[in-house]
Amino acid sequence: QVQLVESGGGSVQAGGSLRLSCVASGRTLGTDAMGWFRQAPGKEREFVAVISWNGSGRYYSASVKGRFTISRDNSKNTVYLEMNSLKPEDTALYYCGATAMYGSTRRTDFGSWGQGTQVTVSS
């Protein structure tokens, strides 16, 4: 069982940037695709981005495409989410998860969730 720990969240003004990290322990990420999701208060956890096991495939939600970049370093067992041009509506708790089903954006297809890292964007 892999354990995931997210970090890098914080409070920024609109237009600012943050870089989130998700470090895996317990086992290597191997051939898992990795995804980022977010959950705002009172809302469902929603898909943000996913990356294939070797980084050759990436997919983003329409709301973040062009502003966010997902990447991974398998030698460090770490996945990143570079967030630029942040907007107040990006405010949420951000989670990373692992899946064997690259291409899925369904929360239920991902597991091994970490505790999340809070991102707050003020206008």
Short mmCIF file of C-alpha atoms in Angstrom, two decimals:
data_model
loop_
_atom_site.label_atom_id
_atom_site.label_comp_id
_atom_site.label_asym_id
_atom_site.label_seq_id
_atom_site.Cartn_x
_atom_site.Cartn_y
_atom_site.Cartn_z
CA GLN A 1 0.00 0.00 0.00
CA VAL A 2 1.38 3.38 -0.98
CA GLN A 3 1.09 6.38 1.34
CA LEU A 4 0.86 9.84 -0.19
CA VAL A 5 1.73 13.13 1.48
CA GLU A 6 0.86 16.44 -0.17
CA SER A 7 2.59 19.74 0.59
CA GLY A 8 3.25 23.17 -0.87
CA GLY A 9 -0.11 24.81 -0.33
CA GLY A 10 -0.50 28.31 1.03
CA SER A 11 -2.21 31.67 0.68
CA VAL A 12 -1.56 33.79 -2.39
CA GLN A 13 -3.17 36.68 -4.19
CA ALA A 14 -4.95 36.25 -7.50
CA GLY A 15 -2.44 35.95 -10.31
CA GLY A 16 0.13 34.29 -8.08
CA SER A 17 1.74 30.86 -8.30
CA LEU A 18 2.25 27.80 -6.12
CA ARG A 19 3.91 24.44 -6.60
CA LEU A 20 2.38 21.44 -4.89
CA SER A 21 4.26 18.21 -4.21
CA CYS A 22 3.00 14.71 -3.52
CA VAL A 23 5.55 12.28 -2.11
CA ALA A 24 4.88 8.55 -2.08
CA SER A 25 6.22 6.07 0.44
CA GLY A 26 5.62 2.43 1.24
CA ARG A 27 6.31 1.34 -2.29
CA THR A 28 7.35 2.95 -5.57
CA LEU A 29 4.70 4.47 -7.77
CA GLY A 30 5.67 1.93 -10.40
CA THR A 31 3.19 1.99 -13.26
CA ASP A 32 0.54 4.00 -11.41
CA ALA A 33 -0.90 7.04 -13.07
CA MET A 34 -1.13 9.91 -10.60
CA GLY A 35 -3.78 12.56 -10.33
CA TRP A 36 -4.56 15.78 -8.49
CA PHE A 37 -8.06 16.53 -7.27
CA ARG A 38 -9.45 19.41 -5.23
CA GLN A 39 -12.33 19.94 -2.88
CA ALA A 40 -13.82 23.27 -1.90
CA PRO A 41 -16.05 23.60 1.18
CA GLY A 42 -19.49 22.19 0.52
CA LYS A 43 -18.51 20.79 -2.86
CA GLU A 44 -17.59 17.41 -4.31
CA ARG A 45 -13.97 16.46 -4.82
CA GLU A 46 -13.24 17.30 -8.46
CA PHE A 47 -10.63 16.22 -10.97
CA VAL A 48 -7.79 18.64 -11.74
CA ALA A 49 -5.06 16.78 -13.64
CA VAL A 50 -3.60 13.32 -14.27
CA ILE A 51 -0.25 12.07 -15.55
CA SER A 52 0.63 8.65 -16.91
CA TRP A 53 3.19 6.46 -15.19
CA ASN A 54 6.07 7.62 -17.41
CA GLY A 55 4.92 11.20 -17.88
CA SER A 56 4.17 10.80 -21.56
CA GLY A 57 0.46 11.47 -21.11
CA ARG A 58 -1.18 14.35 -19.27
CA TYR A 59 -4.77 15.50 -19.08
CA TYR A 60 -6.31 18.55 -17.40
CA SER A 61 -9.74 19.77 -16.46
CA ALA A 62 -11.00 22.61 -18.60
CA SER A 63 -10.91 25.00 -15.64
CA VAL A 64 -7.13 24.68 -15.14
CA LYS A 65 -5.84 23.85 -18.62
CA GLY A 66 -3.20 26.34 -19.70
CA ARG A 67 -2.55 27.50 -16.13
CA PHE A 68 -1.58 24.31 -14.27
CA THR A 69 1.13 21.78 -15.16
CA ILE A 70 1.40 18.27 -13.73
CA SER A 71 4.74 16.48 -13.72
CA ARG A 72 6.46 13.61 -11.94
CA ASP A 73 9.93 12.46 -10.95
CA ASN A 74 9.83 8.70 -10.51
CA SER A 75 13.37 8.66 -9.12
CA LYS A 76 12.04 10.75 -6.22
CA ASN A 77 8.64 9.03 -6.07
CA THR A 78 7.11 12.50 -6.34
CA VAL A 79 4.38 14.17 -8.37
CA TYR A 80 4.09 17.93 -8.76
CA LEU A 81 1.40 20.43 -9.66
CA GLU A 82 2.66 23.80 -10.85
CA MET A 83 -0.16 26.34 -10.54
CA ASN A 84 0.09 29.72 -12.25
CA SER A 85 -2.33 32.61 -12.76
CA LEU A 86 -4.27 31.47 -9.72
CA LYS A 87 -7.86 32.61 -9.29
CA PRO A 88 -10.06 32.82 -6.18
CA GLU A 89 -12.09 29.91 -7.55
CA ASP A 90 -8.98 27.72 -7.28
CA THR A 91 -9.29 27.90 -3.49
CA ALA A 92 -9.65 24.34 -2.19
CA LEU A 93 -8.00 21.46 -0.41
CA TYR A 94 -5.81 19.71 -2.98
CA TYR A 95 -5.27 15.94 -2.90
CA CYS A 96 -3.19 13.53 -4.92
CA GLY A 97 -4.22 9.99 -5.66
CA ALA A 98 -2.95 6.91 -7.51
CA THR A 99 -4.73 4.89 -10.15
CA ALA A 100 -4.06 1.97 -12.44
CA MET A 101 -6.51 3.49 -14.93
CA TYR A 102 -4.80 6.31 -16.78
CA GLY A 103 -7.44 8.27 -18.64
CA SER A 104 -10.00 8.12 -15.87
CA THR A 105 -11.05 11.35 -14.19
CA ARG A 106 -13.42 9.69 -11.72
CA ARG A 107 -12.57 10.16 -8.07
CA THR A 108 -13.66 6.58 -7.35
CA ASP A 109 -10.96 5.20 -9.67
CA PHE A 110 -8.23 6.76 -7.55
CA GLY A 111 -6.99 5.67 -4.14
CA SER A 112 -4.30 6.05 -1.52
CA TRP A 113 -5.37 9.65 -0.91
CA GLY A 114 -3.15 11.86 1.21
CA GLN A 115 -4.40 14.34 3.79
CA GLY A 116 -4.45 17.22 1.33
CA THR A 117 -2.82 20.63 1.23
CA GLN A 118 -4.81 23.86 1.44
CA VAL A 119 -4.63 26.47 -1.32
CA THR A 120 -6.26 29.83 -0.67
CA VAL A 121 -6.37 32.52 -3.36
CA SER A 122 -7.53 36.00 -2.42
CA SER A 123 -8.80 38.62 -4.84
#
